[in-house]
Amino acid sequence: MAGRLFGTDGVRGLANRDLTAELAVDLSVAAAHILGEIGAFADQRPTAVVGRDPRASGEFLEAAVVAGLASAGVDVHRLGVVPTPGTAYLTSLLKADMGVMISASHNAMPDNGIKFLARGGLKLDDDLERQIESRLAEPWDRPTGGGVGRVGDSHSGVAAYTSHLVDTVPHRLDGLTVVLDCANGAAFDVAPEAFRQLGARVVTIHAEPDGLNINRDCGSTHLADLQRTVVDVRADAGFAFDGDADRCLAVDAAGEVVDGDQILAMLAVTARDAGRLAADTVVATVMSNLGFMQAMAAENINVVATAVGDRYVLEAMRTGAFSLGGEQSGHVIMADHATTGDGTLTALHVASAMASGQRTLADLASVMTRLPQVLVNVPGVDKARADTDPVLQAEVAVAAAKLGDSGRVLLRQSGTEPLVRVMVEAPSREQASTVAEHLAGVVRTTLAL
């Protein structure tokens, strides 16, 4: 892998090409050293929990991560296949000094990733990730004899995580029929079991992972099967997860998609009405639909807007002690119950809101009206000048003025590619497309390399 290894969500790449067993060992050793040096391990032998999603490469990467940790003197609890938020929860529950999740989330099966968690199941900040990267392959004193770490399997971990999910739900789901698209991923058994324990009738699709079919034409990035199944079985709602189940999108009884903004809006209103929304504030990113912002204003709920990425949402939530935040992608963080986004937790609480008020998902989602949103990616340009080029900024200002309060223009540099994203919201899709294409043309001309 060229350049900085850690991206916005751990280290990812093509498994066995970019992300190799050797790199996994070195990363794990370096992580053990860094977390030890900052005092996380105190005077006792350090411990770690390791979870993975079902993709085939996770098997050898798990072995490499475990080997690296144990060789550095860390005792390891192997969780097996578990959602990312499950690994985070169990890191906290077992009072482990660190957690490791092996997953590439919604990426295609050939990819994989390694994400490290600190004590309490918290994501590492940028500085700690840089420190880990700086320690890769450095000379170190290897423990021998009884100093090496021991490895065991945590057979009750997944059940404990499932029980935790069930315990957070304020109202049972008796009488509800739900369809769950598990993306042939990490939630294939946890999510259906949690819903069944709460009394729902559950229909599952894409819940038979074989190591090769994760995210393949299913899950939160491919909703067609879920939409069709919800209508066919006359379910009350459907929920789709991604490969590591840290996000969730929904489908109402008519097969209409309910996106992350709508889910966040309905959860914010539900929590506020129950007195559980800290400071009557929700955290969202700048990419959240303008309709979300307008709906929250109408409900007298404050919105703190952050840069795109769940780590920025989490940072703002911790800084302000806020209890709810999320992204349009369906990555929702409920800080009273989790340290990271949790798709199953999100789905359960949406279903609970339906059951407690005997309301349909469509009715709950109607708290906001989603404005048509058009996103155009403009590659091969000097993205660094996007915020300062006077010609481009003048065109953006003109477009924004024409839209007024009924729309929005946002230009954003990609964090990983040489491109600029042009996002426009307007009362009609035609108007949004026209404005977006015009601005994309200006970007191509003014920022040409």
Coordinates of C-alpha atoms in Angstrom, one line a residue:
M1 CA 0.0 0.0 0.0
A2 CA 1.4 3.4 -1.0
G3 CA 1.1 6.5 1.2
R4 CA -0.6 6.6 4.5
L5 CA -2.0 3.2 5.5
F6 CA -4.9 4.3 7.6
G7 CA -7.9 5.8 5.8
T8 CA -11.1 7.2 7.2
D9 CA -12.0 3.8 8.7
G10 CA -8.9 1.7 9.4
V11 CA -6.6 0.0 6.9
R12 CA -8.3 -1.4 3.8
G13 CA -7.3 -2.9 0.5
L14 CA -7.4 -5.9 -1.8
A15 CA -6.8 -8.8 0.5
N16 CA -3.6 -10.7 0.0
R17 CA -2.4 -8.1 -2.5
D18 CA -2.6 -4.8 -0.6
L19 CA -3.6 -6.1 2.8
T20 CA -1.3 -9.1 3.4
A21 CA -0.8 -11.5 6.3
E22 CA 2.6 -9.9 6.8
L23 CA 1.1 -6.5 7.1
A24 CA -1.6 -7.7 9.4
V25 CA 1.0 -9.2 11.8
D26 CA 3.1 -6.0 11.7
L27 CA 0.1 -3.7 12.3
S28 CA -1.0 -5.8 15.2
V29 CA 2.4 -5.8 16.8
A30 CA 2.7 -2.1 16.4
A31 CA -0.8 -1.5 17.8
A32 CA 0.1 -3.6 20.9
H33 CA 3.2 -1.5 21.4
I34 CA 1.6 1.9 21.0
L35 CA -1.4 1.1 23.2
G36 CA 0.9 -0.3 25.8
E37 CA 3.1 2.7 25.8
I38 CA 0.2 5.1 26.5
G39 CA -0.6 3.1 29.6
A40 CA -3.7 1.2 28.4
F41 CA -2.2 -2.0 29.7
A42 CA -1.4 -1.0 33.2
D43 CA 0.6 -3.6 35.2
Q44 CA -1.2 -6.7 34.0
R45 CA -1.0 -8.8 30.8
P46 CA -2.8 -6.9 28.0
T47 CA -5.9 -8.4 26.4
A48 CA -7.6 -8.0 23.1
V49 CA -10.8 -9.1 21.3
V50 CA -10.7 -9.9 17.6
G51 CA -13.8 -10.1 15.4
R52 CA -14.4 -10.5 11.7
D53 CA -17.0 -10.5 9.0
P54 CA -17.6 -13.7 7.0
R55 CA -15.5 -12.9 3.9
A56 CA -13.0 -15.7 3.0
S57 CA -9.9 -13.6 3.5
G58 CA -11.0 -12.8 7.0
E59 CA -9.9 -16.3 8.0
F60 CA -6.2 -15.9 7.2
L61 CA -6.2 -12.2 8.3
E62 CA -7.7 -13.2 11.7
A63 CA -4.9 -15.8 12.1
A64 CA -2.3 -13.1 11.3
V65 CA -3.8 -10.5 13.6
V66 CA -4.0 -13.0 16.5
A67 CA -0.5 -14.2 15.8
G68 CA 0.8 -10.6 15.9
L69 CA -0.9 -9.8 19.1
A70 CA 0.0 -13.0 20.9
S71 CA 3.6 -12.6 19.8
A72 CA 3.7 -9.2 21.4
G73 CA 2.4 -10.7 24.7
V74 CA -1.3 -9.9 24.3
D75 CA -3.9 -12.4 25.4
V76 CA -6.5 -12.7 22.7
H77 CA -10.3 -13.5 22.8
R78 CA -11.4 -14.6 19.3
L79 CA -15.0 -13.7 18.7
G80 CA -15.4 -15.2 15.3
V81 CA -18.0 -13.7 12.9
V82 CA -19.6 -10.7 14.6
P83 CA -20.7 -7.2 13.5
T84 CA -18.3 -4.3 14.0
P85 CA -20.4 -2.8 16.7
G86 CA -20.5 -6.2 18.4
T87 CA -16.7 -6.2 18.5
A88 CA -16.8 -2.6 20.0
Y89 CA -19.4 -3.6 22.6
L90 CA -17.4 -6.7 23.6
T91 CA -14.2 -4.8 23.9
S92 CA -15.9 -2.7 26.5
L93 CA -17.8 -5.6 28.2
L94 CA -14.7 -7.8 28.6
K95 CA -12.7 -4.8 29.7
A96 CA -10.2 -5.5 27.0
D97 CA -7.3 -3.1 26.3
M98 CA -8.0 -3.1 22.6
G99 CA -10.3 -4.5 20.0
V100 CA -9.6 -5.5 16.3
M101 CA -12.3 -5.8 13.6
I102 CA -11.4 -7.4 10.3
S103 CA -13.8 -6.2 7.7
A104 CA -14.1 -4.0 4.6
S105 CA -17.7 -3.1 5.5
H106 CA -19.8 -2.5 2.4
N107 CA -16.8 -3.1 0.0
A108 CA -16.9 -6.0 -2.4
M109 CA -15.7 -9.4 -1.2
P110 CA -12.1 -9.3 -2.5
D111 CA -11.3 -6.4 -0.3
N112 CA -10.8 -6.5 3.5
G113 CA -9.7 -4.2 6.3
I114 CA -8.4 -4.0 9.8
K115 CA -9.8 -1.5 12.3
F116 CA -8.4 -1.0 15.8
L117 CA -10.4 0.0 18.8
A118 CA -9.1 1.4 22.1
R119 CA -10.2 0.5 25.6
G120 CA -14.0 0.9 25.9
G121 CA -14.6 0.1 22.2
L122 CA -13.6 3.6 21.0
K123 CA -12.1 4.3 17.6
L124 CA -8.5 5.4 17.6
D125 CA -7.9 9.1 16.7
D126 CA -5.6 10.1 13.9
D127 CA -2.6 10.7 16.1
L128 CA -2.7 7.1 17.5
E129 CA -3.1 5.7 14.0
R130 CA -0.1 7.7 12.8
Q131 CA 1.9 6.4 15.8
I132 CA 1.0 2.8 15.0
E133 CA 2.0 3.3 11.4
S134 CA 5.3 4.8 12.4
R135 CA 6.2 1.7 14.4
L136 CA 5.7 -0.8 11.7
A137 CA 8.5 -3.4 11.3
E138 CA 10.7 -1.7 13.9
P139 CA 13.0 -3.9 16.0
W140 CA 11.5 -5.0 19.3
D141 CA 12.2 -7.3 22.2
R142 CA 10.1 -10.4 21.7
P143 CA 8.7 -12.1 24.8
T144 CA 9.4 -15.8 25.2
G145 CA 8.2 -18.7 27.4
G146 CA 5.3 -17.6 29.6
G147 CA 5.6 -14.0 28.3
V148 CA 3.8 -14.7 25.0
G149 CA 0.1 -14.1 24.8
R150 CA -2.5 -16.9 25.0
V151 CA -5.4 -17.4 22.6
G152 CA -8.9 -18.6 23.2
D153 CA -12.4 -18.4 21.7
S154 CA -15.1 -16.4 23.3
H155 CA -18.1 -18.7 22.7
S156 CA -20.6 -16.5 24.5
G157 CA -19.6 -13.2 23.0
V158 CA -22.2 -13.0 20.2
A159 CA -25.0 -14.1 22.6
A160 CA -24.0 -11.4 25.0
Y161 CA -24.0 -8.8 22.3
T162 CA -27.4 -9.9 21.1
S163 CA -28.8 -9.7 24.7
H164 CA -27.4 -6.2 24.9
L165 CA -29.3 -5.1 21.8
V166 CA -32.5 -6.6 23.0
D167 CA -32.2 -4.9 26.4
T168 CA -31.9 -1.4 24.8
V169 CA -35.3 -1.6 23.1
P170 CA -38.0 0.3 25.0
H171 CA -41.0 -1.5 23.4
R172 CA -41.6 -5.1 22.2
L173 CA -42.2 -5.8 18.5
D174 CA -45.1 -8.3 18.8
G175 CA -47.4 -8.1 15.8
L176 CA -44.7 -6.6 13.4
T177 CA -43.5 -8.5 10.4
V178 CA -40.1 -7.4 9.2
V179 CA -37.8 -8.5 6.3
L180 CA -34.1 -8.4 7.1
D181 CA -31.5 -8.3 4.3
C182 CA -28.3 -9.3 6.1
A183 CA -26.0 -8.8 3.1
N184 CA -24.6 -12.3 3.6
G185 CA -22.6 -10.5 6.2
A186 CA -21.8 -10.3 9.9
A187 CA -25.4 -9.8 11.1
F188 CA -26.8 -12.9 9.5
D189 CA -27.6 -14.5 12.9
V190 CA -27.5 -11.6 15.4
A191 CA -30.1 -9.4 13.7
P192 CA -32.8 -12.1 13.1
E193 CA -32.3 -13.5 16.6
A194 CA -32.7 -10.0 18.3
F195 CA -35.9 -9.3 16.4
R196 CA -37.3 -12.7 17.2
Q197 CA -36.5 -12.3 20.9
L198 CA -38.5 -9.1 20.8
G199 CA -41.6 -10.8 19.3
A200 CA -41.4 -9.8 15.6
R201 CA -42.1 -12.2 12.8
V202 CA -38.9 -12.3 10.8
V203 CA -38.3 -13.0 7.1
T204 CA -34.6 -13.1 6.2
I205 CA -33.0 -12.7 2.8
H206 CA -29.3 -12.9 2.0
A207 CA -28.5 -14.4 5.4
E208 CA -26.4 -17.4 4.2
P209 CA -22.8 -16.2 4.1
D210 CA -20.4 -18.6 2.4
G211 CA -17.3 -16.3 2.5
L212 CA -17.7 -15.3 -1.1
N213 CA -21.2 -13.7 -1.4
I214 CA -20.9 -10.9 1.1
N215 CA -22.5 -7.6 -0.2
R216 CA -23.0 -9.3 -3.6
D217 CA -26.1 -7.5 -5.1
C218 CA -27.6 -7.3 -1.6
G219 CA -27.6 -5.3 1.6
S220 CA -27.7 -1.6 2.1
T221 CA -26.1 -0.8 -1.2
H222 CA -28.5 -3.0 -3.3
L223 CA -32.1 -2.6 -2.0
A224 CA -34.1 -4.1 -4.9
D225 CA -34.5 -7.6 -3.4
L226 CA -35.6 -6.1 -0.1
Q227 CA -38.1 -3.8 -1.7
R228 CA -39.6 -6.7 -3.7
T229 CA -39.7 -9.1 -0.7
V230 CA -41.3 -6.6 1.7
V231 CA -44.2 -6.1 -0.8
D232 CA -44.5 -9.8 -1.6
V233 CA -44.8 -11.0 2.0
R234 CA -46.8 -7.9 3.0
A235 CA -44.3 -7.0 5.7
D236 CA -44.6 -3.9 7.8
A237 CA -41.0 -2.9 7.0
G238 CA -37.7 -4.1 5.8
F239 CA -34.2 -3.3 7.0
A240 CA -30.9 -3.8 5.1
F241 CA -27.4 -4.0 6.6
D242 CA -24.0 -3.8 5.1
G243 CA -21.3 -6.4 5.4
D244 CA -20.2 -5.5 8.9
A245 CA -23.6 -4.3 10.0
D246 CA -22.6 -0.9 11.2
R247 CA -25.2 0.8 9.0
C248 CA -28.9 0.3 8.2
L249 CA -31.3 1.5 5.5
A250 CA -35.0 0.8 5.6
V251 CA -38.0 0.1 3.2
D252 CA -41.6 0.8 4.1
A253 CA -44.6 -1.4 3.5
A254 CA -45.0 0.0 0.0
G255 CA -41.4 -0.8 -0.9
E256 CA -40.3 2.8 -0.7
V257 CA -36.7 3.4 0.5
V258 CA -36.2 5.2 3.8
D259 CA -32.7 6.6 3.9
G260 CA -30.3 7.4 6.7
D261 CA -31.5 11.1 7.0
Q262 CA -35.1 10.0 7.4
I263 CA -34.1 7.3 10.0
L264 CA -32.0 9.9 11.9
A265 CA -34.9 12.4 11.8
M266 CA -37.5 9.9 13.2
L267 CA -35.2 8.7 15.9
A268 CA -34.4 12.2 16.9
V269 CA -38.1 13.1 17.3
T270 CA -38.8 9.9 19.1
A271 CA -35.9 10.4 21.5
R272 CA -36.9 14.0 22.1
D273 CA -40.5 13.1 22.8
A274 CA -39.3 10.5 25.3
G275 CA -36.9 13.0 27.0
R276 CA -33.8 11.0 25.8
L277 CA -32.3 13.4 23.3
A278 CA -29.4 15.1 25.0
A279 CA -29.6 18.9 24.7
D280 CA -32.4 18.4 22.1
T281 CA -29.5 18.1 19.5
V282 CA -28.6 15.7 16.8
V283 CA -25.3 15.5 14.9
A284 CA -25.3 15.1 11.1
T285 CA -22.8 15.7 8.3
V286 CA -22.9 18.5 5.7
M287 CA -24.1 15.9 3.2
S288 CA -27.4 15.5 5.0
N289 CA -30.4 16.4 2.9
L290 CA -31.7 20.0 3.3
G291 CA -35.1 18.4 4.0
F292 CA -33.5 16.9 7.2
M293 CA -32.3 20.3 8.3
Q294 CA -35.7 21.9 7.7
A295 CA -37.5 19.1 9.5
M296 CA -35.3 19.4 12.6
A297 CA -35.8 23.2 12.6
A298 CA -39.6 22.7 12.5
E299 CA -39.3 20.3 15.5
N300 CA -37.1 22.7 17.4
I301 CA -34.2 20.2 17.4
N302 CA -30.7 21.6 17.0
V303 CA -28.4 20.2 14.3
V304 CA -24.6 20.2 14.6
A305 CA -23.1 19.7 11.2
T306 CA -19.7 18.0 10.7
A307 CA -17.5 16.9 7.8
V308 CA -18.4 13.7 6.1
G309 CA -17.3 10.6 8.0
D310 CA -18.6 8.8 11.1
R311 CA -15.4 9.7 13.0
Y312 CA -16.3 13.4 12.7
V313 CA -19.8 12.7 13.8
L314 CA -18.4 10.8 16.8
E315 CA -16.0 13.5 17.7
A316 CA -18.7 16.1 17.7
M317 CA -21.0 13.9 19.8
R318 CA -18.3 13.3 22.4
T319 CA -17.3 17.0 22.5
G320 CA -20.9 18.1 23.1
A321 CA -22.0 15.1 25.1
F322 CA -24.8 14.5 22.5
S323 CA -26.6 11.2 22.3
L324 CA -27.6 10.8 18.7
G325 CA -25.8 11.4 15.3
G326 CA -25.5 9.8 11.9
E327 CA -25.0 10.0 8.2
Q328 CA -27.2 9.7 5.1
S329 CA -25.7 6.3 4.4
G330 CA -27.6 4.9 7.4
H331 CA -24.6 5.0 9.8
V332 CA -26.5 6.0 13.0
I333 CA -24.7 6.3 16.3
M334 CA -26.9 6.0 19.5
A335 CA -24.4 6.9 22.2
D336 CA -26.5 5.8 25.1
H337 CA -26.1 2.2 23.8
A338 CA -23.1 2.0 21.5
T339 CA -19.7 3.6 20.8
T340 CA -20.1 3.3 17.0
G341 CA -22.8 3.0 14.3
D342 CA -24.9 -0.1 14.8
G343 CA -27.3 -1.2 12.0
T344 CA -29.1 -3.8 14.1
L345 CA -29.5 -1.4 17.0
T346 CA -30.9 1.2 14.6
A347 CA -33.4 -1.2 13.0
L348 CA -34.6 -2.4 16.4
H349 CA -35.3 1.2 17.6
V350 CA -37.1 2.2 14.4
A351 CA -39.3 -0.9 14.7
S352 CA -39.9 -0.1 18.4
A353 CA -41.0 3.4 17.4
M354 CA -43.5 1.8 15.0
A355 CA -44.8 -0.7 17.6
S356 CA -45.1 1.7 20.5
G357 CA -47.1 4.2 18.6
Q358 CA -48.8 1.8 16.2
R359 CA -47.5 3.9 13.4
T360 CA -46.3 2.8 9.9
L361 CA -42.8 3.4 8.8
A362 CA -44.0 5.7 6.1
D363 CA -45.8 7.8 8.7
L364 CA -42.7 8.0 10.9
A365 CA -40.5 8.9 7.9
S366 CA -42.9 11.7 6.9
V367 CA -41.4 13.9 9.6
M368 CA -39.1 15.1 6.8
T369 CA -39.6 15.7 3.1
R370 CA -36.5 14.7 1.2
L371 CA -35.5 17.3 -1.4
P372 CA -34.2 15.9 -4.7
Q373 CA -30.4 15.7 -4.4
V374 CA -28.0 15.3 -7.3
L375 CA -24.3 14.5 -6.8
V376 CA -21.8 14.8 -9.7
N377 CA -18.2 13.6 -9.2
V378 CA -15.6 15.6 -11.3
P379 CA -12.3 13.6 -11.5
G380 CA -8.9 14.7 -12.7
V381 CA -9.0 18.2 -11.3
D382 CA -6.9 20.2 -8.8
K383 CA -9.2 19.7 -5.9
A384 CA -7.0 21.7 -3.5
R385 CA -8.2 24.9 -5.3
A386 CA -11.9 24.1 -5.0
D387 CA -12.5 26.3 -1.9
T388 CA -10.4 29.3 -3.1
D389 CA -10.7 29.7 -6.9
P390 CA -12.5 33.0 -7.4
V391 CA -14.3 32.1 -10.7
L392 CA -15.7 28.9 -9.3
Q393 CA -16.7 30.4 -6.0
A394 CA -18.5 33.2 -7.8
E395 CA -20.5 30.7 -9.8
V396 CA -21.3 28.8 -6.7
A397 CA -22.6 32.0 -5.0
V398 CA -24.8 32.8 -8.0
A399 CA -26.3 29.3 -8.0
A400 CA -26.9 29.4 -4.3
A401 CA -28.6 32.8 -4.5
K402 CA -30.9 31.6 -7.2
L403 CA -31.9 28.5 -5.1
G404 CA -32.4 30.6 -2.0
D405 CA -33.9 28.8 1.0
S406 CA -35.4 26.2 -1.3
G407 CA -32.2 24.5 -2.2
R408 CA -28.5 24.1 -1.5
V409 CA -25.1 23.9 -3.2
L410 CA -22.1 22.0 -1.7
L411 CA -18.7 21.5 -3.2
R412 CA -16.5 19.0 -1.4
Q413 CA -13.0 17.7 -2.1
S414 CA -12.7 13.9 -2.1
G415 CA -10.6 12.7 0.8
T416 CA -9.1 9.8 -1.2
E417 CA -9.2 10.7 -4.9
P418 CA -8.3 13.6 -7.2
L419 CA -11.8 14.7 -7.7
V420 CA -14.4 17.3 -6.5
R421 CA -17.9 16.4 -5.6
V422 CA -20.7 18.8 -6.6
M423 CA -23.9 18.3 -4.7
V424 CA -27.0 20.3 -5.4
E425 CA -30.5 20.1 -3.8
A426 CA -33.5 21.8 -5.3
P427 CA -37.3 21.6 -5.3
S428 CA -37.2 19.4 -8.5
R429 CA -34.7 16.9 -9.7
E430 CA -34.5 18.6 -13.1
Q431 CA -33.5 21.9 -11.5
A432 CA -30.9 20.1 -9.2
S433 CA -29.5 18.3 -12.3
T434 CA -29.2 21.5 -14.3
V435 CA -27.4 23.4 -11.6
A436 CA -25.1 20.5 -10.7
E437 CA -24.1 19.9 -14.3
H438 CA -23.4 23.6 -14.9
L439 CA -21.2 23.8 -11.8
A440 CA -19.5 20.5 -12.7
G441 CA -18.6 22.1 -16.0
V442 CA -17.1 25.1 -14.2
V443 CA -15.1 22.8 -12.0
R444 CA -13.7 21.0 -15.0
T445 CA -12.7 24.3 -16.7
T446 CA -11.3 26.3 -13.7
L447 CA -9.6 23.5 -11.9
A448 CA -8.2 21.6 -14.8
L449 CA -4.8 20.0 -14.2

